PDB file of C-alpha atoms in Angstrom:
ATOM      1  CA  UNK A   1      -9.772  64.095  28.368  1.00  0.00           C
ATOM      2  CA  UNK A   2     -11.839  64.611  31.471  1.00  0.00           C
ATOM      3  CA  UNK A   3     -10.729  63.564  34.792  1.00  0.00           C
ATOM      4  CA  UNK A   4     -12.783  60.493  35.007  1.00  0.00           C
ATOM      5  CA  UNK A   5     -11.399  59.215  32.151  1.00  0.00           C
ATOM      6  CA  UNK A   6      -8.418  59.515  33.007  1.00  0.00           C
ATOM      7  CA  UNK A   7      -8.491  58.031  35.860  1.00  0.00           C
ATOM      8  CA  UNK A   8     -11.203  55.251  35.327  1.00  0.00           C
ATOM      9  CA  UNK A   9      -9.319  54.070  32.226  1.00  0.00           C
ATOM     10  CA  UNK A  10      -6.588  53.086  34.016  1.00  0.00           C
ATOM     11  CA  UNK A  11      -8.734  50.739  36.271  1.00  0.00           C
ATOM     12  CA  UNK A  12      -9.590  48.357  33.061  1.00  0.00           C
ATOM     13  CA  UNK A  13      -7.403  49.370  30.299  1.00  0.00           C
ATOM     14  CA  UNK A  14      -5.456  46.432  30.147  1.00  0.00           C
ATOM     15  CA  UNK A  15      -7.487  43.381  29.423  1.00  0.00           C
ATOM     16  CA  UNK A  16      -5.743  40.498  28.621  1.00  0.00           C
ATOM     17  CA  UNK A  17      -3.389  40.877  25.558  1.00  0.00           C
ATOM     18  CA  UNK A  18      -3.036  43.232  22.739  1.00  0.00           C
ATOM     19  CA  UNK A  19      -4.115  43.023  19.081  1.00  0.00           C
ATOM     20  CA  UNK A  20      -7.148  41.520  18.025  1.00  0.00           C
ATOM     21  CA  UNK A  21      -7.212  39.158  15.688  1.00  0.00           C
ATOM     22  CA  UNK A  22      -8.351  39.642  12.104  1.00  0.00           C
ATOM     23  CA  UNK A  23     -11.988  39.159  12.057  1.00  0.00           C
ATOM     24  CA  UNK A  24     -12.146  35.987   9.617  1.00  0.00           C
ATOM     25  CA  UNK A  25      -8.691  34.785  10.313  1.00  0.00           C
ATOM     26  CA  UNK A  26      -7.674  32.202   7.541  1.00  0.00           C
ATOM     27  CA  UNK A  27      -3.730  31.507   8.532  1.00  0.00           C
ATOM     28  CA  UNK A  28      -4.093  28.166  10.598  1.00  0.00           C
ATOM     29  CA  UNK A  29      -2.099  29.547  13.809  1.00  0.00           C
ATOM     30  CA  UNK A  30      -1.796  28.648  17.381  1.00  0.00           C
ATOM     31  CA  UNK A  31      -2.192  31.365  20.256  1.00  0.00           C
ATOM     32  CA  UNK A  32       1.215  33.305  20.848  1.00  0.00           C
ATOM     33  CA  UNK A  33       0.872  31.484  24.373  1.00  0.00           C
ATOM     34  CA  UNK A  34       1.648  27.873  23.305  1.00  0.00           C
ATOM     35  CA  UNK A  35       5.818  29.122  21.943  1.00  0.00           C
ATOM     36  CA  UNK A  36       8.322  26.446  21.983  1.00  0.00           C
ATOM     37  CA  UNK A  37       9.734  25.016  25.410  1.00  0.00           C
ATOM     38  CA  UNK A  38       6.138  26.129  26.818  1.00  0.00           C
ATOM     39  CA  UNK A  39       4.913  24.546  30.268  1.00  0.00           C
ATOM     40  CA  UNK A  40       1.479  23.181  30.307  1.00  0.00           C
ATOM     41  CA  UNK A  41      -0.726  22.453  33.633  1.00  0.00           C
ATOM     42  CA  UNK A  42      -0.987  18.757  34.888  1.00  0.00           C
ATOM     43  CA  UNK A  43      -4.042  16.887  35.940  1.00  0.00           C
ATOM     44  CA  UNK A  44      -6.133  19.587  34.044  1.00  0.00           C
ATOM     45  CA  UNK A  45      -7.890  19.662  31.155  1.00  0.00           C
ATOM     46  CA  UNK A  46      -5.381  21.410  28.575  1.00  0.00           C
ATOM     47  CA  UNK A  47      -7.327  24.068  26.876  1.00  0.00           C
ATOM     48  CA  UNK A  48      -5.470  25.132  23.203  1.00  0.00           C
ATOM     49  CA  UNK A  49      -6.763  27.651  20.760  1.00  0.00           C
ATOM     50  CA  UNK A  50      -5.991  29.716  17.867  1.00  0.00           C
ATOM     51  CA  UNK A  51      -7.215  30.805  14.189  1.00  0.00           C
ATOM     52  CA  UNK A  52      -7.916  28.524  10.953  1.00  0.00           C
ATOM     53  CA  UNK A  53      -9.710  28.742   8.056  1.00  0.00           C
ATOM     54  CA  UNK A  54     -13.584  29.650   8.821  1.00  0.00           C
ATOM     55  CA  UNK A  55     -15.767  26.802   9.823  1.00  0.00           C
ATOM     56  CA  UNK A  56     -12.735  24.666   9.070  1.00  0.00           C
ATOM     57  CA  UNK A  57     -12.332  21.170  10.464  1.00  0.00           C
ATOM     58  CA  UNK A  58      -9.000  20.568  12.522  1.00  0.00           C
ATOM     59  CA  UNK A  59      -7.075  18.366  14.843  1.00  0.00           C
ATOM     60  CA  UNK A  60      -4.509  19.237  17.473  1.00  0.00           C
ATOM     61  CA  UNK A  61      -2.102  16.846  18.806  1.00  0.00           C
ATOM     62  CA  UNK A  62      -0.031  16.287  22.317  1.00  0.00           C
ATOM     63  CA  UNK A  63       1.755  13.577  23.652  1.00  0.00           C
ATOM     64  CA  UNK A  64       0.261  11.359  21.885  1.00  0.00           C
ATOM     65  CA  UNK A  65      -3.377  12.576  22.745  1.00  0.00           C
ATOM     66  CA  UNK A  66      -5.305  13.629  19.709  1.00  0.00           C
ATOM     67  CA  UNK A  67      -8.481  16.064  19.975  1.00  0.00           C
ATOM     68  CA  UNK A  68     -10.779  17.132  16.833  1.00  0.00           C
ATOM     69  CA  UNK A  69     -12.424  20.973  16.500  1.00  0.00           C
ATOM     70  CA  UNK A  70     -13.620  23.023  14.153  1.00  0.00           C
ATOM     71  CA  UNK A  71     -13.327  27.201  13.845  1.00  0.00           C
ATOM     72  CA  UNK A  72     -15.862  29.277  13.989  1.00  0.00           C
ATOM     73  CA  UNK A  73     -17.036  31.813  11.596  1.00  0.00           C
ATOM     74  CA  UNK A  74     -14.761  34.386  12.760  1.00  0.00           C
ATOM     75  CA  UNK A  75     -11.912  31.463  12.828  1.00  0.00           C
ATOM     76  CA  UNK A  76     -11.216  31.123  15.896  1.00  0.00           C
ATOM     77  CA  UNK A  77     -11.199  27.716  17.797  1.00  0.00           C
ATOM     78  CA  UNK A  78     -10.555  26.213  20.913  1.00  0.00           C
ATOM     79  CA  UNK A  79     -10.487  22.833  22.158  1.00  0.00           C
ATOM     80  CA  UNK A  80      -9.698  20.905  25.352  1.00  0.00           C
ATOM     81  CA  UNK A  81      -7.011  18.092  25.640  1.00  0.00           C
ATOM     82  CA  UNK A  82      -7.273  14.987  28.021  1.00  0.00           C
ATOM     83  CA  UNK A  83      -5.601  15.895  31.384  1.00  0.00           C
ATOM     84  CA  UNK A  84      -1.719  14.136  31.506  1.00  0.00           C
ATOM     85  CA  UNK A  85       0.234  13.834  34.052  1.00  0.00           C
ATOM     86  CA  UNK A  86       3.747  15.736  34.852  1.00  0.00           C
ATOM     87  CA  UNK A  87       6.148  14.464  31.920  1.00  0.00           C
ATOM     88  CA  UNK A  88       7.518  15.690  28.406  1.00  0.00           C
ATOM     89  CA  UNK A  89       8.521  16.589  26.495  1.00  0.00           C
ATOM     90  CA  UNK A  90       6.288  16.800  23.840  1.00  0.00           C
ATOM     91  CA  UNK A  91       5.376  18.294  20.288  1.00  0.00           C
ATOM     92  CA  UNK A  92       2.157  20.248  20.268  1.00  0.00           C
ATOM     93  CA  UNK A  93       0.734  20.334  16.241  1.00  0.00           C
ATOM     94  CA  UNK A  94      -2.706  21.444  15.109  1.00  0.00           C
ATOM     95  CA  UNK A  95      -3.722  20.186  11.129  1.00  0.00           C
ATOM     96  CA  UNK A  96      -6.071  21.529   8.871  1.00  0.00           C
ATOM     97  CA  UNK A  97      -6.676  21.222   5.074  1.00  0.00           C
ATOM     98  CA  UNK A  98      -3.144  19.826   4.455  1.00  0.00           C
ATOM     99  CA  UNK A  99      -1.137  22.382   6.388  1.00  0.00           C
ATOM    100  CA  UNK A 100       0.537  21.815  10.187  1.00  0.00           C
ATOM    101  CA  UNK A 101       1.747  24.098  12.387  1.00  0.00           C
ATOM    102  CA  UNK A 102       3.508  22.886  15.264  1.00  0.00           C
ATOM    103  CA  UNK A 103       5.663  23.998  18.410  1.00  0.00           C
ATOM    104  CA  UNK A 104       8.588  21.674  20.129  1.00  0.00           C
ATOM    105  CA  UNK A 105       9.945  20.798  23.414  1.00  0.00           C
ATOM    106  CA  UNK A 106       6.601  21.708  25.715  1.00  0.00           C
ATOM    107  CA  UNK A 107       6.217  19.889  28.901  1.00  0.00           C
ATOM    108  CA  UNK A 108       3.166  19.299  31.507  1.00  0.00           C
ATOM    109  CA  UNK A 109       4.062  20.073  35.440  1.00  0.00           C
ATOM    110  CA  UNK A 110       2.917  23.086  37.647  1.00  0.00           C
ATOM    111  CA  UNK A 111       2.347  26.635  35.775  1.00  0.00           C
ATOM    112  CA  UNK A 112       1.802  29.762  38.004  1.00  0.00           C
ATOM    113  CA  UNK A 113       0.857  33.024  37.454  1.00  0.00           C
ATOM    114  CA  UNK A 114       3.101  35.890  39.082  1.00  0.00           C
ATOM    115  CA  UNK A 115       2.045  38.998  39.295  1.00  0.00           C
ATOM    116  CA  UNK A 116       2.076  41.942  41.197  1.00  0.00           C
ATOM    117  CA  UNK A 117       3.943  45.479  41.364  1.00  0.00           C
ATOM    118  CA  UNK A 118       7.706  46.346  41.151  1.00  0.00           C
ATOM    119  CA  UNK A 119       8.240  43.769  43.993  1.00  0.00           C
ATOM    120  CA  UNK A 120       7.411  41.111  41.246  1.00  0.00           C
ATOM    121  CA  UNK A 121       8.954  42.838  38.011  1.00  0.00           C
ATOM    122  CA  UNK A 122      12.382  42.918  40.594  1.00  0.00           C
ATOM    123  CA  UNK A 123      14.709  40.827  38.325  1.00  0.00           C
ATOM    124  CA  UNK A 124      16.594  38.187  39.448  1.00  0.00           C
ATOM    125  CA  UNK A 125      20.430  39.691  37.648  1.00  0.00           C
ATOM    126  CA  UNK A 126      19.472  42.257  40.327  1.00  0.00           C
ATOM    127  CA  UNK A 127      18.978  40.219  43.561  1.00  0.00           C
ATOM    128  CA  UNK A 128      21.113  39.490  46.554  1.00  0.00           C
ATOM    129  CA  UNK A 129      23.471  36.878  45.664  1.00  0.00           C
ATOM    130  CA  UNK A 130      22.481  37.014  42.015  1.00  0.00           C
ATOM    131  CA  UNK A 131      25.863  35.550  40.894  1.00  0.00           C
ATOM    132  CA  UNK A 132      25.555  32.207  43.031  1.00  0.00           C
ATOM    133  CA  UNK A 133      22.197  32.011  41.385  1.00  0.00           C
ATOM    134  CA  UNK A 134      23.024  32.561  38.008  1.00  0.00           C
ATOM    135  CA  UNK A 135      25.786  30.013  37.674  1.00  0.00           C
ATOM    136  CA  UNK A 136      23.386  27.144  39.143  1.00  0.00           C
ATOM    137  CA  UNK A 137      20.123  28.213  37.203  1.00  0.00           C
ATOM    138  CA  UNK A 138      20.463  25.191  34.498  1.00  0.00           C
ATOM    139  CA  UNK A 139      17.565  23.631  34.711  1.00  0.00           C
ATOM    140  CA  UNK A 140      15.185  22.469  31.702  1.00  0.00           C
ATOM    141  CA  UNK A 141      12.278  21.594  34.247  1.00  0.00           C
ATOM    142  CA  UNK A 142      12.404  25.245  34.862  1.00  0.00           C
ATOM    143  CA  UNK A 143      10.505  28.004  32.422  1.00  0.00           C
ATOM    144  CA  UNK A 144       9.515  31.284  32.390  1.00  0.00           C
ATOM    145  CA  UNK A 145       7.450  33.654  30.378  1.00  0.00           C
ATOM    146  CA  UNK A 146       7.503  37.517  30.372  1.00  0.00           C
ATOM    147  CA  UNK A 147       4.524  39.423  29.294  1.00  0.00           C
ATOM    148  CA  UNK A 148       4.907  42.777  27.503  1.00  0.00           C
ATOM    149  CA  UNK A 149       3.253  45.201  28.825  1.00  0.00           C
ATOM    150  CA  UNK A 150       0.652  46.825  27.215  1.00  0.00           C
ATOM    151  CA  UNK A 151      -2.803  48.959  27.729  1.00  0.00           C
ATOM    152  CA  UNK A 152      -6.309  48.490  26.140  1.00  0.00           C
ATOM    153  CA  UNK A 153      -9.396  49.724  27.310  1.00  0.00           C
ATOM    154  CA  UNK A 154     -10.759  46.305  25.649  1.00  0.00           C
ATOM    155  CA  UNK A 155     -10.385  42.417  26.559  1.00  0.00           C
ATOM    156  CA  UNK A 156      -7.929  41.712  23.328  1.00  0.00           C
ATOM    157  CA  UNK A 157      -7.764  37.687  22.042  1.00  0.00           C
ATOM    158  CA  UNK A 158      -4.141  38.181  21.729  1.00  0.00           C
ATOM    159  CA  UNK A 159      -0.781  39.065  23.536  1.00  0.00           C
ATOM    160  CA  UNK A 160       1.587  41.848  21.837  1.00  0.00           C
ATOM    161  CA  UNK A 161       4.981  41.424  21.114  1.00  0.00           C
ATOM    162  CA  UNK A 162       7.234  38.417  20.762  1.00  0.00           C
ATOM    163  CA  UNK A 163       6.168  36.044  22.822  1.00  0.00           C
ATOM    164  CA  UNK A 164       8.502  33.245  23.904  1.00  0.00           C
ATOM    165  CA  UNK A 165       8.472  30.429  26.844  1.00  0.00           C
ATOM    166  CA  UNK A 166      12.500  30.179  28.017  1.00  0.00           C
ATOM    167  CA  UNK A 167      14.449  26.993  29.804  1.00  0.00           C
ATOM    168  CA  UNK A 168      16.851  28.347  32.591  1.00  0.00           C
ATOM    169  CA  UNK A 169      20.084  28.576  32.188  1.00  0.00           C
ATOM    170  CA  UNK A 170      22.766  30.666  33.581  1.00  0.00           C
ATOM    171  CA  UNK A 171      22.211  33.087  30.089  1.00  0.00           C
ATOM    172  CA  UNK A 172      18.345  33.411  30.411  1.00  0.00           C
ATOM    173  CA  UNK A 173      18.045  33.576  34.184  1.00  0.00           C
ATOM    174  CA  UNK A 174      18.715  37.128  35.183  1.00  0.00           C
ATOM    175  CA  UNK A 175      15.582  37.825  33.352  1.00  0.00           C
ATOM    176  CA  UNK A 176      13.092  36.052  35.262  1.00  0.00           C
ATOM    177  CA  UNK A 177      11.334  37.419  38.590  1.00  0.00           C
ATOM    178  CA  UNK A 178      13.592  36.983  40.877  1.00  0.00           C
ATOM    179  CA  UNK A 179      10.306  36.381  43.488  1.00  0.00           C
ATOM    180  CA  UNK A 180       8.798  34.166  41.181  1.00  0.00           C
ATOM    181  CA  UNK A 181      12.127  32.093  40.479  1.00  0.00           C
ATOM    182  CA  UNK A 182      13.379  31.301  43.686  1.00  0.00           C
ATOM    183  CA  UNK A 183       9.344  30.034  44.410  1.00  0.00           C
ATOM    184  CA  UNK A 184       9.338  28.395  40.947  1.00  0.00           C
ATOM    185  CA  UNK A 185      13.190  26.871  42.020  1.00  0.00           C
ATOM    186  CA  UNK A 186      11.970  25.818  45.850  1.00  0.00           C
ATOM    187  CA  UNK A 187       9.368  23.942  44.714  1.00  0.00           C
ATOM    188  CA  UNK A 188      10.256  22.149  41.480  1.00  0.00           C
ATOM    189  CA  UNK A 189      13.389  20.611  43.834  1.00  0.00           C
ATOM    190  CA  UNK A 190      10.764  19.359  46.043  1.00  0.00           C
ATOM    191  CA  UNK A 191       8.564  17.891  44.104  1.00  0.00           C
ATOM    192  CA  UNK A 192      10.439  17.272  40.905  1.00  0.00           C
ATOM    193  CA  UNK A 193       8.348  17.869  38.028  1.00  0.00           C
ATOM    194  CA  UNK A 194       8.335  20.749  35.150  1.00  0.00           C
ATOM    195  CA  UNK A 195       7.493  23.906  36.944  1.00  0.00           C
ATOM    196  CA  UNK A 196       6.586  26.694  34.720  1.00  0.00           C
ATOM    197  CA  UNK A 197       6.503  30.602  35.801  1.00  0.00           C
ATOM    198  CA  UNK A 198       4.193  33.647  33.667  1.00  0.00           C
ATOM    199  CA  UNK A 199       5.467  36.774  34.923  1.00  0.00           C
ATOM    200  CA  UNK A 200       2.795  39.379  34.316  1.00  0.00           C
ATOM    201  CA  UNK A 201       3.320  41.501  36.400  1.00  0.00           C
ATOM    202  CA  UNK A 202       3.581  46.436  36.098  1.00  0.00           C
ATOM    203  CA  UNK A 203       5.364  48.007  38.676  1.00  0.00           C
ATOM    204  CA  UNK A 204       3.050  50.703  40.553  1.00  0.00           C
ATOM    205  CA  UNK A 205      -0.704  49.244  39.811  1.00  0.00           C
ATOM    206  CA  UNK A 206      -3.226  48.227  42.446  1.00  0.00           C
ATOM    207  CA  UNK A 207      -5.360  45.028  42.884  1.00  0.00           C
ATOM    208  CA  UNK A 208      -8.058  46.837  41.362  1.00  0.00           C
ATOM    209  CA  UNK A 209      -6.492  47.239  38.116  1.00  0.00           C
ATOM    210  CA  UNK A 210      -6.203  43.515  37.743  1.00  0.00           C
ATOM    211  CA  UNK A 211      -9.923  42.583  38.481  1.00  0.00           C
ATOM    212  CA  UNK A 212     -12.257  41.896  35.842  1.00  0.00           C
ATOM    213  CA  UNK A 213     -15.051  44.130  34.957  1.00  0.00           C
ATOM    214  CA  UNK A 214     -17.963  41.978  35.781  1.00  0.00           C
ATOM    215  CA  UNK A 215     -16.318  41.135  39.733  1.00  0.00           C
ATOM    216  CA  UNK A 216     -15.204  45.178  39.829  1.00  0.00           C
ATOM    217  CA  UNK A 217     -18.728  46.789  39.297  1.00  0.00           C
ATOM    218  CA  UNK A 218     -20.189  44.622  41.882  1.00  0.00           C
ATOM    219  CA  UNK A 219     -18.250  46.984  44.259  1.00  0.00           C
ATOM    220  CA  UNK A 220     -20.271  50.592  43.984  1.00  0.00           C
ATOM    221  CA  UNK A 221     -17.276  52.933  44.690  1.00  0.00           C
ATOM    222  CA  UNK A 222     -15.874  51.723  40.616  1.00  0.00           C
ATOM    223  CA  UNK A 223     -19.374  51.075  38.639  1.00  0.00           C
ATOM    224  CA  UNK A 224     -19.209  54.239  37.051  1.00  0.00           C
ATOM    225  CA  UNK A 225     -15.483  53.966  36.223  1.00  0.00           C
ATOM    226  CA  UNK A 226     -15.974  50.728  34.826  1.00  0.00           C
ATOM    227  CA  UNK A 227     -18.771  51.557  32.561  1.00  0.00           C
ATOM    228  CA  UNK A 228     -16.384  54.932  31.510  1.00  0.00           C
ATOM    229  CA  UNK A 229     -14.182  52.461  30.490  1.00  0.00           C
ATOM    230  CA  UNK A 230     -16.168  50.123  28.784  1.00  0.00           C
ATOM    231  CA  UNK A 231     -17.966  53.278  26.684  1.00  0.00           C
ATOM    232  CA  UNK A 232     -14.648  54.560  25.505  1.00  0.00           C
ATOM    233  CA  UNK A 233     -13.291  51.242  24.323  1.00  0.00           C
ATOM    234  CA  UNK A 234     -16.860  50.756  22.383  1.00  0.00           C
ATOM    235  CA  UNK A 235     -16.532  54.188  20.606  1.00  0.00           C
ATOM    236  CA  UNK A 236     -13.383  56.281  22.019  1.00  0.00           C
ATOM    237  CA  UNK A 237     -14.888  59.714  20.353  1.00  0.00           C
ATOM    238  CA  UNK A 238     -18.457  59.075  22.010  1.00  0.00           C
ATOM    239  CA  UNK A 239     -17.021  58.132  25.388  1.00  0.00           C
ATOM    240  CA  UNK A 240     -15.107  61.049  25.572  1.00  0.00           C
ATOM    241  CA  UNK A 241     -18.270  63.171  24.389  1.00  0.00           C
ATOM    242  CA  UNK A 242     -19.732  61.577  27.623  1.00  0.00           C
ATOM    243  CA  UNK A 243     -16.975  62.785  29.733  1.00  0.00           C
ATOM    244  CA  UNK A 244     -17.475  66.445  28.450  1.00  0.00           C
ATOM    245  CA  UNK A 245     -20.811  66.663  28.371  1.00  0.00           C
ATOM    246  CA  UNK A 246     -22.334  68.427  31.303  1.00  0.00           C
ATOM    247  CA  UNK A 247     -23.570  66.569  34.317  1.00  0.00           C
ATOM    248  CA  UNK A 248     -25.759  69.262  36.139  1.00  0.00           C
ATOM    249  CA  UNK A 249     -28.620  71.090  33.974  1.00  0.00           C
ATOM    250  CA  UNK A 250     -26.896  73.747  32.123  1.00  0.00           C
ATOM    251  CA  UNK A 251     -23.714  73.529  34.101  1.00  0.00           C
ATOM    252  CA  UNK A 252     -20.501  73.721  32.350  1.00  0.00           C
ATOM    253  CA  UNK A 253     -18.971  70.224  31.745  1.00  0.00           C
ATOM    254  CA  UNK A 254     -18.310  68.856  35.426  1.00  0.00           C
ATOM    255  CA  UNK A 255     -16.583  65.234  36.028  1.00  0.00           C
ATOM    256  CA  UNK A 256     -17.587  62.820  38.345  1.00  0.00           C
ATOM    257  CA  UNK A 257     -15.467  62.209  41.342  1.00  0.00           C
ATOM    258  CA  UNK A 258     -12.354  59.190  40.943  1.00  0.00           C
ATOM    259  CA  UNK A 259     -12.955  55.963  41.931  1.00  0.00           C
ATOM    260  CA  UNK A 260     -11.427  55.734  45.441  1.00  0.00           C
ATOM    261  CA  UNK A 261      -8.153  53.744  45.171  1.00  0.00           C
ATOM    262  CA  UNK A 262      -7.773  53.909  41.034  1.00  0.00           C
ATOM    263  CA  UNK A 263      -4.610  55.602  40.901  1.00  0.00           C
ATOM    264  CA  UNK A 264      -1.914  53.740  39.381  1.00  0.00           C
ATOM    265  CA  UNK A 265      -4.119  50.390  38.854  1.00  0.00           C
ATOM    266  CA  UNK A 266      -4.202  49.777  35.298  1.00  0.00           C
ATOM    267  CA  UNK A 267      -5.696  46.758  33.618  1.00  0.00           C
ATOM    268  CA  UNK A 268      -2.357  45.762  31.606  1.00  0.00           C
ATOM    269  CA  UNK A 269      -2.156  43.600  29.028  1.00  0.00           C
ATOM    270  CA  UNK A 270       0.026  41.090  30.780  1.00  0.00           C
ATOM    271  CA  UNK A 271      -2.631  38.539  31.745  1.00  0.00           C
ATOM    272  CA  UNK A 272      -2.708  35.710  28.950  1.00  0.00           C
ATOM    273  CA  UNK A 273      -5.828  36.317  26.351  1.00  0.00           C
ATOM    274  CA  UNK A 274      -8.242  34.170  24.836  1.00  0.00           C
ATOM    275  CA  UNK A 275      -9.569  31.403  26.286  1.00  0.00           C
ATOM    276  CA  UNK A 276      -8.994  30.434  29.891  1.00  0.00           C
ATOM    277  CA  UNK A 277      -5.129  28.691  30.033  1.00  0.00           C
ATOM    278  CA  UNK A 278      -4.686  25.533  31.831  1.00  0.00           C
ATOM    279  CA  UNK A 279      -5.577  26.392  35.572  1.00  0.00           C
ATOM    280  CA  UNK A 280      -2.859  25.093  37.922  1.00  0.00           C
ATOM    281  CA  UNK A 281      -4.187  21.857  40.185  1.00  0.00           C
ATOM    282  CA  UNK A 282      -4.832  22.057  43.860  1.00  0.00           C
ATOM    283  CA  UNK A 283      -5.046  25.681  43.809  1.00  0.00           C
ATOM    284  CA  UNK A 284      -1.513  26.191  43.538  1.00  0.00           C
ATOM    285  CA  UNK A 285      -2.962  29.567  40.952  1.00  0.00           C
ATOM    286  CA  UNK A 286      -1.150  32.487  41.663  1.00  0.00           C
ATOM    287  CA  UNK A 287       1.642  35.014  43.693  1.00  0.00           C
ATOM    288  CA  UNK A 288       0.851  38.255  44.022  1.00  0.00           C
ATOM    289  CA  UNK A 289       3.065  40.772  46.313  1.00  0.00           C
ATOM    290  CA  UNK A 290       2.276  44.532  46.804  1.00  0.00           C
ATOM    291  CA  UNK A 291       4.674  46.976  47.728  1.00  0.00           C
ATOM    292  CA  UNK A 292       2.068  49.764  48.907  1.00  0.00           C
ATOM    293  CA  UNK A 293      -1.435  49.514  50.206  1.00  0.00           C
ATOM    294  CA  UNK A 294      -3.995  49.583  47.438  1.00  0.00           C
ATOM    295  CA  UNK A 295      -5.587  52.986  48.883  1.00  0.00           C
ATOM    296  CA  UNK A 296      -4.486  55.276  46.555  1.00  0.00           C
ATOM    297  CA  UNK A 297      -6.324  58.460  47.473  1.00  0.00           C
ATOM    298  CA  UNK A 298      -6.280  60.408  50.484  1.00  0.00           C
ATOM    299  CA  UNK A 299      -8.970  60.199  52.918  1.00  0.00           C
ATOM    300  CA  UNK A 300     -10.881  57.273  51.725  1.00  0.00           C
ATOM    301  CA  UNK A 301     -10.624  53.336  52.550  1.00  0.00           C
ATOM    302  CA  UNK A 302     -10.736  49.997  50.702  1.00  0.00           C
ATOM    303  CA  UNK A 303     -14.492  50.140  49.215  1.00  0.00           C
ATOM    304  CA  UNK A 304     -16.629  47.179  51.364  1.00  0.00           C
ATOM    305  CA  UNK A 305     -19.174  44.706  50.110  1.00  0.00           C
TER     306      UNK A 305
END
């Protein structure tokens, strides 16, 4: 592969999850993001999707809220739930033609999004004090999620992997991020609701690798990386034609030069797919810490507007 493939695909190849789903998905499902023990987002609208039978009518259920949808022809549906306060916990269940699935023990509080570079993945078995931590990390009202990671050079409608939302306890804890625990820990003593923590977060990337295609072309320096990108996930063998093809009338094949700062930014698959999740309230969204400036290549600077 050329050298702007290889390093413009890193700049979008991990779009949010992995595997697709099937194109006419019949198995009534929910999204590998609602597990059991999830945490949902208060005061929000609480968005839920997943796959039924096509153009199937369903319901989905929480806390005693009840919502009707219907998939489309590809079976995929999504609907929105009343907003609910902080509380739980509660049984989440979708219904269609006769058959339920359902997932146990979710509450509604605070969810944030961690994410970041090795400072983030930095696990909490390995932090100062770790011990003292461990022993006191019982606490239902606290949850985490870690996303695999994974690379696609496509937005994908699902995560890969096992997938699972876990309570902390002294067994589970050393898993978490240890910067987005003692946040998650700080807070949910403070204000005493269910605080729920996604750690997506790859050790190494840039801010650039975690921007979305439409915001990332609006900066010049990465339009040509980000179409690269999209060509090869569209048709891998014609997008790498494109890279090998010459660019100068009868030259030999020639690349173009890297997007300034691409190295090492990869679009991962570790930010929840599908449909937007519940956003948190007040714009309490996201932590983000960077170990290294996001100028990865010598002699050039943060691209401007």
């Amino acid at each position: 592969m050329m050298a702007t493939l290889r390093t413009a695909a890193p700049l979008l190849a991990l779009s949010l999850g992995c595997a697709g789903l099937p194109a006419h998905a019949a198995e009534l499902g929910l999204a590998k993001l609602f597990s059991d023990h999830a945490v949902l987002q208060r005061d929000q609208p609480i968005a839920v999707w997943g796959t039924a039978g096509a153009g199937r009518p369903l319901t989905v259920t929480l806390g005693g809220q009840t919502v009707t949808g219907s998939a489309d022809a590809h079976g995929k549906w999504r609907v929105e739930l009343p907003p609910q306060p902080a509380g739980g916990p509660y049984a989440l269940t979708v219904a269609s033609d006769g058959r339920t699935v359902s997932r146990s023990d979710l509450l509604v509080g605070d969810v944030y999004l961690c994410s970041g570079q090795s400072n983030m993945e930095f696990a909490v078995r390995a932090s100062t004090n770790a011990m003292g931590a461990t022993w006191g990390a019982r606490n239902d009202s606290l949850r985490y999620l870690n996303i695999e990671k994974h690379s696609a050079a496509t937005p994908q409608d699902e995560l890969k992997g096992p997938v699972a939302w876990t309570p902390l306890t002294p067994e589970s804890v050393g898993d978490a991020s240890a910067v987005c625990y003692y946040m998650a820990r700080t807070l949910q003593a403070r204000y005493k609701i269910p605080v729920g923590m996604i750690n997506a977060s790859w050790g190494g990337t840039t801010i650039q690798g975690w921007i979305g295609a439409e915001s990332l072309r609006t900066f010049g320096d990465y339009a040509a990386g980000v179409a690269a990108v999209a060509q090869y996930g569209a048709d891998p063998a014609a997008g790498m034609r494109a890279e090998e093809a010459p660019t100068t009338p009868g030259g030999s094949p020639t690349t173009r030069p890297p997007p300034r700062n691409a190295r090492g930014a990869r679009r991962t698959s570790t930010t929840p797919p599908g449909p937007p999740s519940p956003r948190p309230a007040r714009g309490r969204t996201a932590a983000w810490p960077a170990s290294r400036t996001s100028t990865a290549w010598p002699g050039t600077a943060p691209p401007s507007r």
